[in-house]
Coordinates of C-alpha atoms in Angstrom, one line a residue:
M1 CA -11.7 -4.1 -33.8
L2 CA -11.8 -7.6 -35.3
I3 CA -15.1 -9.4 -36.1
S4 CA -15.9 -12.7 -37.6
K5 CA -16.4 -13.2 -41.4
K6 CA -20.1 -14.2 -40.7
D7 CA -20.8 -10.8 -39.0
G8 CA -18.8 -9.0 -41.7
D9 CA -21.0 -10.6 -44.4
K10 CA -24.1 -9.4 -42.6
L11 CA -22.8 -5.9 -42.5
K12 CA -21.9 -6.0 -46.2
K13 CA -25.3 -7.4 -47.2
F14 CA -27.0 -4.6 -45.2
L15 CA -25.0 -1.9 -46.9
L16 CA -25.6 -3.4 -50.4
T17 CA -29.3 -4.1 -50.1
S18 CA -30.5 -1.2 -48.0
G19 CA -31.6 2.2 -49.3
D20 CA -29.8 5.5 -48.4
T21 CA -32.4 6.5 -45.8
K22 CA -32.2 3.2 -44.0
R23 CA -28.4 3.2 -44.0
K24 CA -28.3 6.8 -42.6
Q25 CA -30.7 5.8 -39.8
A26 CA -28.7 2.7 -38.9
T27 CA -26.4 2.6 -35.8
L28 CA -23.8 0.1 -34.9
R29 CA -23.0 -0.7 -31.3
A30 CA -20.2 -3.1 -30.2
E31 CA -19.4 -4.3 -26.7
F32 CA -16.3 -5.8 -25.2
L33 CA -17.7 -8.7 -23.3
V34 CA -15.6 -10.3 -20.5
E35 CA -16.7 -13.1 -18.3
S36 CA -17.2 -11.9 -14.7
L37 CA -15.4 -13.8 -12.0
S38 CA -17.4 -15.5 -9.2
D39 CA -15.9 -13.3 -6.5
N40 CA -16.8 -10.1 -8.4
S41 CA -13.1 -9.2 -8.9
V42 CA -11.3 -8.1 -12.1
Y43 CA -7.8 -9.2 -12.9
S44 CA -6.1 -6.7 -15.3
Q45 CA -2.6 -6.9 -16.8
L46 CA -0.9 -4.1 -18.6
W47 CA 1.8 -5.1 -21.1
Y48 CA 4.4 -2.6 -22.1
T49 CA 8.1 -1.8 -22.0
S50 CA 9.7 1.1 -20.2
S51 CA 11.3 2.7 -23.2
D52 CA 8.0 3.1 -25.1
L53 CA 6.8 6.7 -24.5
K54 CA 3.3 5.8 -25.7
S55 CA 3.1 3.2 -23.0
L56 CA 4.4 5.5 -20.3
D57 CA 1.9 8.2 -21.3
F58 CA -0.9 5.6 -21.1
I59 CA 0.1 4.6 -17.6
K60 CA 0.3 8.3 -16.5
S61 CA -3.3 8.9 -17.7
F62 CA -4.7 5.5 -16.8
S63 CA -3.6 6.0 -13.1
E64 CA -6.3 8.6 -12.7
Y65 CA -9.0 6.0 -13.5
A66 CA -7.4 3.0 -11.8
E67 CA -6.1 4.3 -8.6
P68 CA -9.5 4.9 -6.9
I69 CA -10.4 1.2 -7.3
L70 CA -7.0 -0.3 -6.6
E71 CA -7.4 -3.1 -4.0
K72 CA -11.2 -2.7 -4.3
K73 CA -11.6 -5.9 -6.3
L74 CA -9.3 -4.6 -9.0
I75 CA -6.2 -6.8 -9.2
F76 CA -3.8 -4.9 -11.4
E77 CA -0.4 -6.0 -12.5
P78 CA 2.2 -4.5 -14.9
K79 CA 3.9 -7.0 -17.2
F80 CA 6.8 -6.5 -19.6
V81 CA 7.4 -7.4 -23.2
S82 CA 10.8 -8.8 -24.4
W83 CA 12.1 -10.7 -27.4
S84 CA 14.4 -13.7 -27.7
C85 CA 17.5 -13.6 -29.8
P86 CA 19.8 -16.4 -28.7
H87 CA 21.5 -16.6 -32.1
C88 CA 22.4 -12.9 -32.4
E89 CA 25.9 -11.7 -32.3
S90 CA 27.7 -11.6 -29.0
D91 CA 28.1 -7.8 -29.1
F92 CA 24.4 -7.3 -29.7
K93 CA 23.4 -9.7 -26.9
R94 CA 25.8 -8.0 -24.5
K95 CA 24.3 -4.5 -25.2
N96 CA 20.6 -5.4 -25.6
C97 CA 19.9 -8.6 -23.8
V98 CA 20.3 -10.6 -20.6
S99 CA 20.4 -14.3 -20.0
N100 CA 22.6 -14.9 -23.1
G101 CA 20.1 -13.4 -25.6
K102 CA 17.0 -15.1 -24.2
Y103 CA 15.4 -11.7 -23.2
C104 CA 16.2 -8.7 -25.3
A105 CA 14.8 -5.1 -25.8
L106 CA 15.1 -2.7 -28.6
Q107 CA 15.1 1.1 -28.8
H108 CA 11.9 2.7 -30.0
D109 CA 13.5 5.9 -31.0
D110 CA 16.7 6.2 -33.1
N111 CA 17.7 9.3 -31.1
L112 CA 17.3 7.4 -27.8
D113 CA 20.8 6.8 -26.3
L114 CA 19.8 3.7 -24.4
D115 CA 20.8 0.1 -24.7
G116 CA 18.3 -2.8 -24.6
R117 CA 19.9 -4.2 -21.5
E118 CA 19.2 -1.0 -19.6
I119 CA 15.6 -1.2 -20.8
I120 CA 15.3 -4.7 -19.4
E121 CA 16.8 -3.7 -16.1
E122 CA 14.3 -0.8 -15.8
N123 CA 11.4 -3.1 -16.6
L124 CA 12.5 -5.3 -13.7
R125 CA 12.9 -2.2 -11.4
Q126 CA 9.3 -1.2 -12.1
H127 CA 8.1 -4.7 -11.4
C128 CA 9.9 -4.6 -8.1
L129 CA 8.5 -1.2 -7.2
F130 CA 5.0 -2.5 -7.8
W131 CA 5.4 -5.5 -5.6
M132 CA 7.6 -4.0 -3.0
E133 CA 6.1 -4.0 0.5
E134 CA 5.5 -0.6 2.0
E135 CA 7.9 -1.2 4.9
A136 CA 10.7 -1.0 2.3
Y137 CA 9.9 2.5 1.2
G138 CA 12.2 4.0 3.8
T139 CA 11.3 6.9 6.1
H140 CA 8.4 7.9 3.8
D141 CA 5.0 6.5 4.7
F142 CA 3.4 6.7 1.3
S143 CA -0.1 5.5 2.1
K144 CA -0.6 7.8 5.1
K145 CA 0.8 10.9 3.4
T146 CA -1.1 10.5 0.1
R147 CA -4.1 8.5 1.4
K148 CA -3.6 6.1 -1.6
S149 CA -3.1 2.4 -2.0
P150 CA 0.6 1.2 -1.6
K151 CA 0.3 0.1 -5.3
S152 CA -0.1 3.7 -6.2
L153 CA 3.6 4.2 -5.6
F154 CA 4.2 2.5 -8.9
F155 CA 2.0 5.0 -10.8
E156 CA 3.7 7.9 -8.9
Y157 CA 7.1 6.6 -9.9
V158 CA 6.1 6.3 -13.6
K159 CA 4.6 9.8 -13.6
R160 CA 7.7 11.4 -12.2
A161 CA 10.0 9.3 -14.5
V162 CA 8.1 10.5 -17.6
Q163 CA 8.4 14.1 -16.4
V164 CA 12.1 13.9 -15.6
C165 CA 13.5 11.3 -18.0
R166 CA 10.8 10.9 -20.6
N167 CA 11.4 7.4 -22.0
R168 CA 15.2 7.4 -21.3
I169 CA 15.0 5.9 -17.8
T170 CA 18.6 5.0 -17.0
K171 CA 19.7 3.6 -13.6
E172 CA 20.9 7.1 -12.6
C173 CA 17.5 8.6 -13.5
S174 CA 15.7 5.8 -11.6
M175 CA 17.8 6.5 -8.5
E176 CA 16.9 10.2 -8.7
I177 CA 13.1 9.3 -8.8
A178 CA 13.5 6.8 -6.0
E179 CA 15.3 9.3 -3.8
G180 CA 12.4 11.8 -4.3
L181 CA 10.0 9.2 -3.1
D182 CA 12.2 8.2 -0.1
I183 CA 12.6 4.7 -1.5
D184 CA 15.6 2.6 -0.5
F185 CA 17.1 2.1 -4.0
E186 CA 19.5 -0.6 -2.8
L187 CA 16.4 -2.8 -2.0
V188 CA 15.1 -2.2 -5.5
D189 CA 18.5 -3.2 -7.0
D190 CA 18.6 -6.3 -4.8
C191 CA 15.1 -7.2 -5.9
V192 CA 16.2 -6.9 -9.6
K193 CA 19.2 -9.2 -9.0
A194 CA 17.1 -11.7 -7.1
T195 CA 15.0 -12.4 -10.2
F196 CA 18.0 -14.0 -11.8
E197 CA 19.1 -17.5 -10.9
D198 CA 22.6 -16.2 -10.4
P199 CA 22.5 -12.6 -9.3
N200 CA 26.2 -12.2 -10.0
D201 CA 25.9 -13.2 -13.7
I202 CA 22.8 -11.5 -15.2
E203 CA 24.5 -11.6 -18.7
R204 CA 24.2 -15.4 -18.9
S205 CA 22.0 -16.5 -15.9
N206 CA 18.3 -17.4 -16.6
N207 CA 15.6 -15.1 -15.3
N208 CA 12.4 -17.0 -14.2
L209 CA 10.3 -13.8 -14.0
L210 CA 11.1 -12.8 -17.6
D211 CA 10.5 -16.4 -18.7
S212 CA 7.0 -16.3 -17.2
F213 CA 6.3 -13.0 -18.9
A214 CA 7.4 -14.3 -22.2
Q215 CA 5.2 -17.4 -21.9
D216 CA 2.1 -15.3 -20.9
W217 CA 2.8 -12.8 -23.8
M218 CA 2.7 -15.6 -26.3
I219 CA -0.7 -16.8 -25.0
L220 CA -2.4 -13.4 -24.3
G221 CA -0.4 -10.8 -26.2
S222 CA -1.7 -9.1 -29.2
H223 CA 1.9 -8.4 -30.5
F224 CA 1.2 -4.7 -30.1
Y225 CA 1.8 -2.7 -26.9
P226 CA 0.7 -1.2 -24.7
A227 CA -1.9 -3.9 -24.4
I228 CA -4.3 -4.6 -21.7
V229 CA -5.7 -8.0 -20.7
I230 CA -8.9 -8.2 -18.6
N231 CA -9.8 -11.5 -16.9
D232 CA -7.5 -13.4 -19.4
K233 CA -9.2 -11.6 -22.4
T234 CA -7.0 -9.3 -24.5
F235 CA -8.6 -6.0 -25.2
R236 CA -9.1 -5.5 -29.0
G237 CA -9.6 -2.1 -30.4
R238 CA -8.4 1.4 -29.9
L239 CA -6.7 1.4 -26.5
T240 CA -7.1 4.6 -24.5
P241 CA -7.3 5.0 -20.7
F242 CA -11.0 5.9 -21.1
N243 CA -11.8 2.7 -23.1
A244 CA -9.7 0.5 -20.8
F245 CA -11.4 1.7 -17.7
E246 CA -14.8 1.3 -19.3
A247 CA -14.0 -2.3 -20.2
I248 CA -12.8 -2.9 -16.6
C249 CA -15.9 -1.6 -15.1
A250 CA -18.1 -3.6 -17.5
S251 CA -16.3 -6.8 -16.3
Y252 CA -17.7 -6.6 -12.8
R253 CA -20.8 -8.5 -11.9
D254 CA -21.6 -5.8 -9.4
E255 CA -19.5 -2.8 -10.3
P256 CA -17.9 -0.7 -7.6
R257 CA -19.4 2.7 -6.7
E258 CA -16.5 4.5 -8.3
C259 CA -17.3 2.9 -11.6
R260 CA -20.9 3.8 -11.6
K261 CA -20.2 7.3 -10.4
W262 CA -17.8 7.7 -13.3
Q263 CA -20.3 6.3 -15.8
Q264 CA -23.0 8.6 -14.7
F265 CA -20.6 11.6 -15.0
E266 CA -19.8 10.5 -18.6
G267 CA -23.4 9.7 -19.4
I268 CA -22.6 6.0 -20.1
P269 CA -25.6 3.7 -19.7
L270 CA -25.4 0.6 -17.5
P271 CA -24.2 -2.3 -19.6
V272 CA -26.7 -5.0 -20.6
G273 CA -27.0 -7.6 -17.9
Q274 CA -25.0 -5.5 -15.4
S275 CA -26.4 -5.2 -11.9
T276 CA -27.1 -1.8 -10.4
G277 CA -24.8 -2.8 -7.6
I278 CA -27.6 -3.7 -5.1
N279 CA -28.1 -7.4 -4.8
Q280 CA -31.0 -9.2 -3.1
K281 CA -29.1 -9.5 0.2
T282 CA -28.3 -5.9 0.3
L283 CA -31.8 -4.9 -0.6
F284 CA -33.2 -7.1 2.2
L285 CA -30.8 -5.6 4.7
I286 CA -31.9 -2.1 3.6
V287 CA -35.6 -2.9 4.0
V288 CA -35.0 -4.5 7.4
G289 CA -33.0 -1.4 8.4
L290 CA -35.7 1.0 7.4
V291 CA -38.4 -1.0 9.3
L292 CA -36.3 -1.1 12.4
T293 CA -35.5 2.6 12.1
N294 CA -39.2 3.5 11.7
S295 CA -40.2 1.3 14.6
L296 CA -37.6 3.0 16.8
I297 CA -38.7 6.5 15.7
I298 CA -42.4 5.6 16.6
L299 CA -41.4 4.2 20.0
V300 CA -39.3 7.2 20.8
Y301 CA -42.1 9.6 19.7
R302 CA -44.7 7.8 21.8
K303 CA -42.5 8.1 24.9
Y304 CA -41.9 11.7 24.1
L305 CA -45.7 12.4 23.9
Q306 CA -46.3 10.5 27.1
R307 CA -43.7 12.6 28.9
E308 CA -45.2 15.8 27.5
M309 CA -48.7 14.9 28.6
E310 CA -47.5 14.1 32.1
K311 CA -45.6 17.4 32.2
D312 CA -48.6 19.3 31.0
M313 CA -50.9 17.7 33.6
K314 CA -48.5 18.6 36.4
I315 CA -48.4 22.2 35.2
Q316 CA -52.2 22.4 35.1
V317 CA -52.5 20.9 38.6
S318 CA -49.8 23.2 40.0
S319 CA -51.5 26.2 38.4
A320 CA -54.9 25.3 39.9
V321 CA -53.4 24.9 43.4
S322 CA -51.5 28.2 43.1
Q323 CA -54.7 30.0 42.1
Y324 CA -56.6 28.6 45.0
I325 CA -53.9 29.6 47.5
A326 CA -53.7 33.1 46.0
L327 CA -57.5 33.6 46.2
S328 CA -57.6 32.4 49.8
Q329 CA -55.1 35.0 50.9
I330 CA -57.2 38.1 49.6
P331 CA -58.8 40.0 52.7
E332 CA -61.9 41.3 50.9
L333 CA -62.8 37.9 49.7
N334 CA -62.3 36.5 53.3
E335 CA -64.6 39.1 54.9
A336 CA -67.3 38.6 52.2
S337 CA -67.1 34.9 52.8
Q338 CA -67.4 35.3 56.6
S339 CA -70.4 37.7 56.3
Q340 CA -72.2 35.3 54.0
S341 CA -71.6 32.6 56.5
Q342 CA -73.1 34.7 59.4
Q343 CA -76.4 35.5 57.5
P344 CA -79.4 33.3 58.4
K345 CA -80.3 30.8 55.9
A346 CA -83.8 30.2 54.8
G347 CA -85.5 27.4 56.7
D348 CA -83.0 27.7 59.6
P349 CA -85.1 27.3 62.9
T350 CA -82.5 29.1 65.1
S351 CA -82.6 32.1 62.9
S352 CA -86.5 32.3 62.9
A353 CA -86.6 32.1 66.7
E354 CA -84.1 34.9 67.1
I355 CA -86.2 37.1 64.8
S356 CA -89.5 36.4 66.7
H357 CA -87.8 37.2 70.1
Q358 CA -86.6 40.5 68.8
I359 CA -90.1 41.4 67.6

């Protein structure tokens, strides 16, 4: 990690003037701060070359972090490093360069039997695979079968290439990997040729794509690779898939759910100034939703209670009527009722006259 001389002087002064106890208790924390974009997206570029095994291993591991948020406001793009050697010998340019020495690649392993020109061509193949539309994959519907983003095809290709070819990815090896993924290799090859101004003369014809890569590398590159650039800021420090993904997540204004879930799993605190992912609009909608839900529950419950009361009242009325009918049909009770009705009642004149006559 690079720091300014002013910050370095502060650290030196602290170490020289502080006691042993204070130095042991001191902690140093550094953050990689990247300006968040207004649309809450992150634009990330990975710079490498296809013959560098370290770069390929990085992509293989980084895919596990990046794939879940691909096309979820993560704009990821692989870009490729090359060197210019227009004044090199003709034999060297023919074996290791295209466009008459304007774009060259070198071997990273003395035991690697691979020319620089083959490396450049594989770089272009990987670029084409990343940007190729899914309709060109052939009979294999990658997204439906794997439930991944179409851009994940690039990561799958690199993973298989590392397993089968390591860092010696020749055209034959690339064809084998493409066949395993049901990719029409002729379309890939046509895409590579189309990047040259004259597809029939790649040895001398200019390549606008590699030219744009070279210009961006001069502005953004750290001259070491693999290198990752996040929102036009080159990541400085020890580059690992873990560190790169942490820096990407910290670059969001409102980070995706996948980022926060991963940070919680790793025990990483929320970066300073970073939102929890719930903005005011979302919070307002949540509160309104809760109020409406509770109101609906109360309304439904009141209707339920009203129906239950009506049902209970009907049952009670029905039970009372049933009991009355049942009692009226019992003979003993009917006779007792009739005898009681025939007995004279006190104060009844008719009954008194009848008693007097009998006496």
